[in-house]
mmCIF file of C-alpha atoms in Angstrom:
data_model
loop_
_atom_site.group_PDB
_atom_site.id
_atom_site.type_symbol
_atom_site.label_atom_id
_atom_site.label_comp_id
_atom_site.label_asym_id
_atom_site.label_seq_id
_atom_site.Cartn_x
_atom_site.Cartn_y
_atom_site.Cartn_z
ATOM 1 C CA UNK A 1 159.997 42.534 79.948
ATOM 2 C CA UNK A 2 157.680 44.139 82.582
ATOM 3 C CA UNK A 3 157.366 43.584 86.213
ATOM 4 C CA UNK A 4 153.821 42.591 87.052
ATOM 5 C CA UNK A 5 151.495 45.672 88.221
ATOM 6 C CA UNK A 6 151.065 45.494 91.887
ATOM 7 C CA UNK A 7 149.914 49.254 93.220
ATOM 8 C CA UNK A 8 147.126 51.322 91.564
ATOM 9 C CA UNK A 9 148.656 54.094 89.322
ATOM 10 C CA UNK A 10 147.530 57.594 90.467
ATOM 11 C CA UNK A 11 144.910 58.227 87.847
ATOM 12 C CA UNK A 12 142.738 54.886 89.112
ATOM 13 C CA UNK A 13 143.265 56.794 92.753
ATOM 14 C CA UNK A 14 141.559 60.135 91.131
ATOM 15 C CA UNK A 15 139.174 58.472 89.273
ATOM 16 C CA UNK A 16 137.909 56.149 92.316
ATOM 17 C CA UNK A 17 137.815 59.349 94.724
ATOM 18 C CA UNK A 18 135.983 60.970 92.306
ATOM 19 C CA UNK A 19 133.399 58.090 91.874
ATOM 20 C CA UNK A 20 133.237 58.257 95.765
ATOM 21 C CA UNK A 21 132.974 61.818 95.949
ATOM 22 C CA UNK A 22 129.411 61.803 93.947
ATOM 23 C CA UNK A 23 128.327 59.022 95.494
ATOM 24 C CA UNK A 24 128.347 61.203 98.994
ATOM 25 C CA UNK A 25 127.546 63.950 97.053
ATOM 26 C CA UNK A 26 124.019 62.577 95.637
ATOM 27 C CA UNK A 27 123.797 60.933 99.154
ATOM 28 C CA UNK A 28 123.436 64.237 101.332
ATOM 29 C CA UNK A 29 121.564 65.682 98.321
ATOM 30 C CA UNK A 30 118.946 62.947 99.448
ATOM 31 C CA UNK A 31 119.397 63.217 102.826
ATOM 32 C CA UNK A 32 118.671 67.314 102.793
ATOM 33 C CA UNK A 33 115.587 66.864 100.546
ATOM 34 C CA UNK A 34 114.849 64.366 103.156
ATOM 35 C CA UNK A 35 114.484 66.833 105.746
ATOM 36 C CA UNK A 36 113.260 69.886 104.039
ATOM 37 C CA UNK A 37 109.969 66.714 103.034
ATOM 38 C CA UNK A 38 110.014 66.264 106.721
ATOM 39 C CA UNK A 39 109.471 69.567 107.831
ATOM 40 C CA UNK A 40 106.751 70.682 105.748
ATOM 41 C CA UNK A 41 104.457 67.489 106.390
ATOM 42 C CA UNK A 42 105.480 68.188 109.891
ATOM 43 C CA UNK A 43 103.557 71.820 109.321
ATOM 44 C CA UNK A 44 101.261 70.459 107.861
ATOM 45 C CA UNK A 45 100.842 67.537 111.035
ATOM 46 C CA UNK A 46 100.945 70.658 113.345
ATOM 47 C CA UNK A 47 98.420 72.661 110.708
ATOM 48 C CA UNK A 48 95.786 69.302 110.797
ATOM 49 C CA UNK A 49 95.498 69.143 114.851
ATOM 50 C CA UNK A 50 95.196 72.702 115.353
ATOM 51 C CA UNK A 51 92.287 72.560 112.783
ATOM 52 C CA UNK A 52 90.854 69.766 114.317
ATOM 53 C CA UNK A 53 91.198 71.370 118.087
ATOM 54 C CA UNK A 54 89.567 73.785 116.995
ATOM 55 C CA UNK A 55 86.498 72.163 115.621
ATOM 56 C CA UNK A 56 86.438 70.080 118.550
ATOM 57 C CA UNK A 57 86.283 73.103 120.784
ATOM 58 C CA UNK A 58 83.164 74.629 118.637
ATOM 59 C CA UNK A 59 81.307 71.925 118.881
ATOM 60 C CA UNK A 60 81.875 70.709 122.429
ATOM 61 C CA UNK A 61 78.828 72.562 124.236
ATOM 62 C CA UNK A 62 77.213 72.152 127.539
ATOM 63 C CA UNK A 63 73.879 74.134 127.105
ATOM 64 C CA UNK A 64 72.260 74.611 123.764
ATOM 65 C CA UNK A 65 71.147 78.176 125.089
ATOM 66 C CA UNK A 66 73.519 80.593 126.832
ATOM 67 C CA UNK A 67 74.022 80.080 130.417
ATOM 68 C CA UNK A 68 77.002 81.740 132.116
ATOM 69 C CA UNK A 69 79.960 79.592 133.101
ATOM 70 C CA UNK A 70 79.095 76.886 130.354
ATOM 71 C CA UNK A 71 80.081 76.453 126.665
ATOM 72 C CA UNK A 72 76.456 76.927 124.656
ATOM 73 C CA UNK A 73 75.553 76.427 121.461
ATOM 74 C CA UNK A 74 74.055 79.371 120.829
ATOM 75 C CA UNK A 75 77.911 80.840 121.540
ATOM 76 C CA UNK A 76 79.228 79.665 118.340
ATOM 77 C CA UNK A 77 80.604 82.195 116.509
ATOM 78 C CA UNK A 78 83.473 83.611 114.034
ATOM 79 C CA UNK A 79 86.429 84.461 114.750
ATOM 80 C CA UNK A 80 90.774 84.310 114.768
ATOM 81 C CA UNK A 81 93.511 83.909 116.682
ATOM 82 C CA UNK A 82 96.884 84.038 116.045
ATOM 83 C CA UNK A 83 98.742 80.897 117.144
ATOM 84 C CA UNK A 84 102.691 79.838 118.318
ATOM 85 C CA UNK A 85 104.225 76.676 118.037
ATOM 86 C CA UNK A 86 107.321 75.370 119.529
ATOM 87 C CA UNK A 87 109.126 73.531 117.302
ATOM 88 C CA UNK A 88 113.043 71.243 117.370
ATOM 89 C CA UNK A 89 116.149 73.478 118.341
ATOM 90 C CA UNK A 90 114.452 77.102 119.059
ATOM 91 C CA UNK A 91 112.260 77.595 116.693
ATOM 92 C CA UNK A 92 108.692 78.727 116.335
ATOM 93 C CA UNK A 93 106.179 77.954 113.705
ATOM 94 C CA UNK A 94 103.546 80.816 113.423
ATOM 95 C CA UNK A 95 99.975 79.975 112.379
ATOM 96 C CA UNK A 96 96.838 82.322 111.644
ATOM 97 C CA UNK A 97 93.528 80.321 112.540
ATOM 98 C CA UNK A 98 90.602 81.809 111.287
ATOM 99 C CA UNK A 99 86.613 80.106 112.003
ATOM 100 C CA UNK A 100 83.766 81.673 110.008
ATOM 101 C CA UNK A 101 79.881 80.078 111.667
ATOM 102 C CA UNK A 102 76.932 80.717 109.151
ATOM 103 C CA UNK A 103 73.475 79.345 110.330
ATOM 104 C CA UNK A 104 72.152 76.870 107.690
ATOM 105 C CA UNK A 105 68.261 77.513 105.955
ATOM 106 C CA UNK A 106 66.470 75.665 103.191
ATOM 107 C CA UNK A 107 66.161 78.101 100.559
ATOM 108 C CA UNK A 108 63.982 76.106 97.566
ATOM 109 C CA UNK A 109 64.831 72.469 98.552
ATOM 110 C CA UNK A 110 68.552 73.133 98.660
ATOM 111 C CA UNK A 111 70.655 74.023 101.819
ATOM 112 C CA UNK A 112 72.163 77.647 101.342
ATOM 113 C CA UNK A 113 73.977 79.773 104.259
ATOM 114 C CA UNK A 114 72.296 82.755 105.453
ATOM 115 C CA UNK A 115 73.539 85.568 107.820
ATOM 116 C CA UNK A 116 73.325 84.530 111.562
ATOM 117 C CA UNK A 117 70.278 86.496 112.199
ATOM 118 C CA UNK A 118 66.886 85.401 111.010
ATOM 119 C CA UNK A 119 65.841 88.441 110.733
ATOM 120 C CA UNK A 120 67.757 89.907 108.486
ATOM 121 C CA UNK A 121 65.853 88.245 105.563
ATOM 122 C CA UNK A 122 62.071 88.863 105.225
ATOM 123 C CA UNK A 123 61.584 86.010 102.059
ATOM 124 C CA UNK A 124 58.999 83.596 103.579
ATOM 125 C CA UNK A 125 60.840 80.749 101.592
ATOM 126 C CA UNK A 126 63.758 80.745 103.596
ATOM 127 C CA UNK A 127 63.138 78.257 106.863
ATOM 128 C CA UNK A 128 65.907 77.101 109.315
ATOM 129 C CA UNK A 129 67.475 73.275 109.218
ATOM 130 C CA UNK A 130 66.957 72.726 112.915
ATOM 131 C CA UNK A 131 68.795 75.582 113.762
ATOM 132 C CA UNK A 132 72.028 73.671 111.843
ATOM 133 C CA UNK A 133 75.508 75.496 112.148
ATOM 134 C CA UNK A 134 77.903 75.641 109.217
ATOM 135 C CA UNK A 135 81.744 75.794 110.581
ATOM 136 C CA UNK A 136 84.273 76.614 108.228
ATOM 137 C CA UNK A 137 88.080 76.308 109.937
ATOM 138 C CA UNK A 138 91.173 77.483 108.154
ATOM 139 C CA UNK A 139 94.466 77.337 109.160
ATOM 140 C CA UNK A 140 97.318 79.301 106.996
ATOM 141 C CA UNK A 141 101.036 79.700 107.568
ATOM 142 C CA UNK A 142 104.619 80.430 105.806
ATOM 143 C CA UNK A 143 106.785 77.637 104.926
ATOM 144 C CA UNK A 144 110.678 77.364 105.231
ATOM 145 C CA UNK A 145 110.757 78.420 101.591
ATOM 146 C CA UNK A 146 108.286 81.450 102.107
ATOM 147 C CA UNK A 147 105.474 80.213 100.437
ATOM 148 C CA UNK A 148 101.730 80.804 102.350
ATOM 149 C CA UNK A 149 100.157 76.883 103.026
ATOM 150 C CA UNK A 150 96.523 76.620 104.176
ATOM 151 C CA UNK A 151 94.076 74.434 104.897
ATOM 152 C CA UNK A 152 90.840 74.244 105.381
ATOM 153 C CA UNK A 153 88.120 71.871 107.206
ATOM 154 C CA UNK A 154 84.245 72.089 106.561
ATOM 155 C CA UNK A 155 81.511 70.820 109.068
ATOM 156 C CA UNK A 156 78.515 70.595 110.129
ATOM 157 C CA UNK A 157 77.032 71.222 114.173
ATOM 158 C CA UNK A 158 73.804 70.549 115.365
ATOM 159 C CA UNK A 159 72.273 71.786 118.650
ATOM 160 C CA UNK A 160 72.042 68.284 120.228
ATOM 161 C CA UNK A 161 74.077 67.511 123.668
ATOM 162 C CA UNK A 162 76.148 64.739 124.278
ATOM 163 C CA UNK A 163 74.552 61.798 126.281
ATOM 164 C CA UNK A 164 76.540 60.080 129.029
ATOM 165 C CA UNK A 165 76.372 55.984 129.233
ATOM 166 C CA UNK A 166 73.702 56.263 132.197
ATOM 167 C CA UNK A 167 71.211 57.890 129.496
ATOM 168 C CA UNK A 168 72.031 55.213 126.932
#
């Protein structure tokens, strides 16, 4: 006759350590895709309120004609810049903004973008939307994998000032 079983044979040991070890496994698996998801959307955070800086600064004007010292409409043009960003344990996330303004004209009953200066064209068809300003802002940038990300954000800006409450 047999003495009862009271210890867990060697085999059960291996086979529960192994059951253990893919549990951790599969659990750090999850946790590093965790943080690679957590990184890009946090580009992509950082990617969203540079754009939106940006378009805030464009159409933030003073003056609707050029007066020095003061942000003016009339001011609003293309251009880049080449941005920096601080990011968690000494690193830096590199961005390339780029801002392309086109004056808008009604060309046949349908809006169309034309070259900044009216006098470029001679077609007596083509008439200005109240002087209406196109901005197109993209952002772009290289991801922790190396692969280019960019965005873009499309408005409109119109040569009316801000009022303060007293006007209102």
């Amino acid at each position: 006759m047999r003495a009862k079983q009271t210890a867990f044979s060697l085999i059960e040991v291996l086979f529960a350590a192994m059951i253990m070890m893919l549990g951790v496994s599969g659990y750090v698996a999850l946790i590093s895709a965790y943080i690679q998801a957590d990184h890009g959307s946090q580009m992509r955070r950082i990617a969203i309120h540079l754009l939106q800086e940006k378009r805030d600064e464009l159409s933030d004007f003073q003056q609707i004609r050029s007066v020095a010292g003061q942000r003016a409409y009339q001011d609003i043009v293309s251009g880049a810049s080449h941005l920096v960003v601080s990011g968690k344990i000494n690193t830096e996330h590199k961005f390339d903004l780029n801002w392309q303004v086109k004056r808008l004209f009604l060309q046949a009953n349908t809006p169309s973008t034309m070259p900044n200066n009216p006098q470029q064209t001679h077609d007596q068809t083509q008439w200005p939307i109240a002087d209406l300003k196109a901005l197109k802002v993209t952002i772009v940038w290289i991801d922790q994998y190396d692969q280019v990300n960019s965005l873009a954000l499309f408005c409109d800006v119109a040569p009316v000032l801000p009022r303060t409450l007293k006007e209102i």
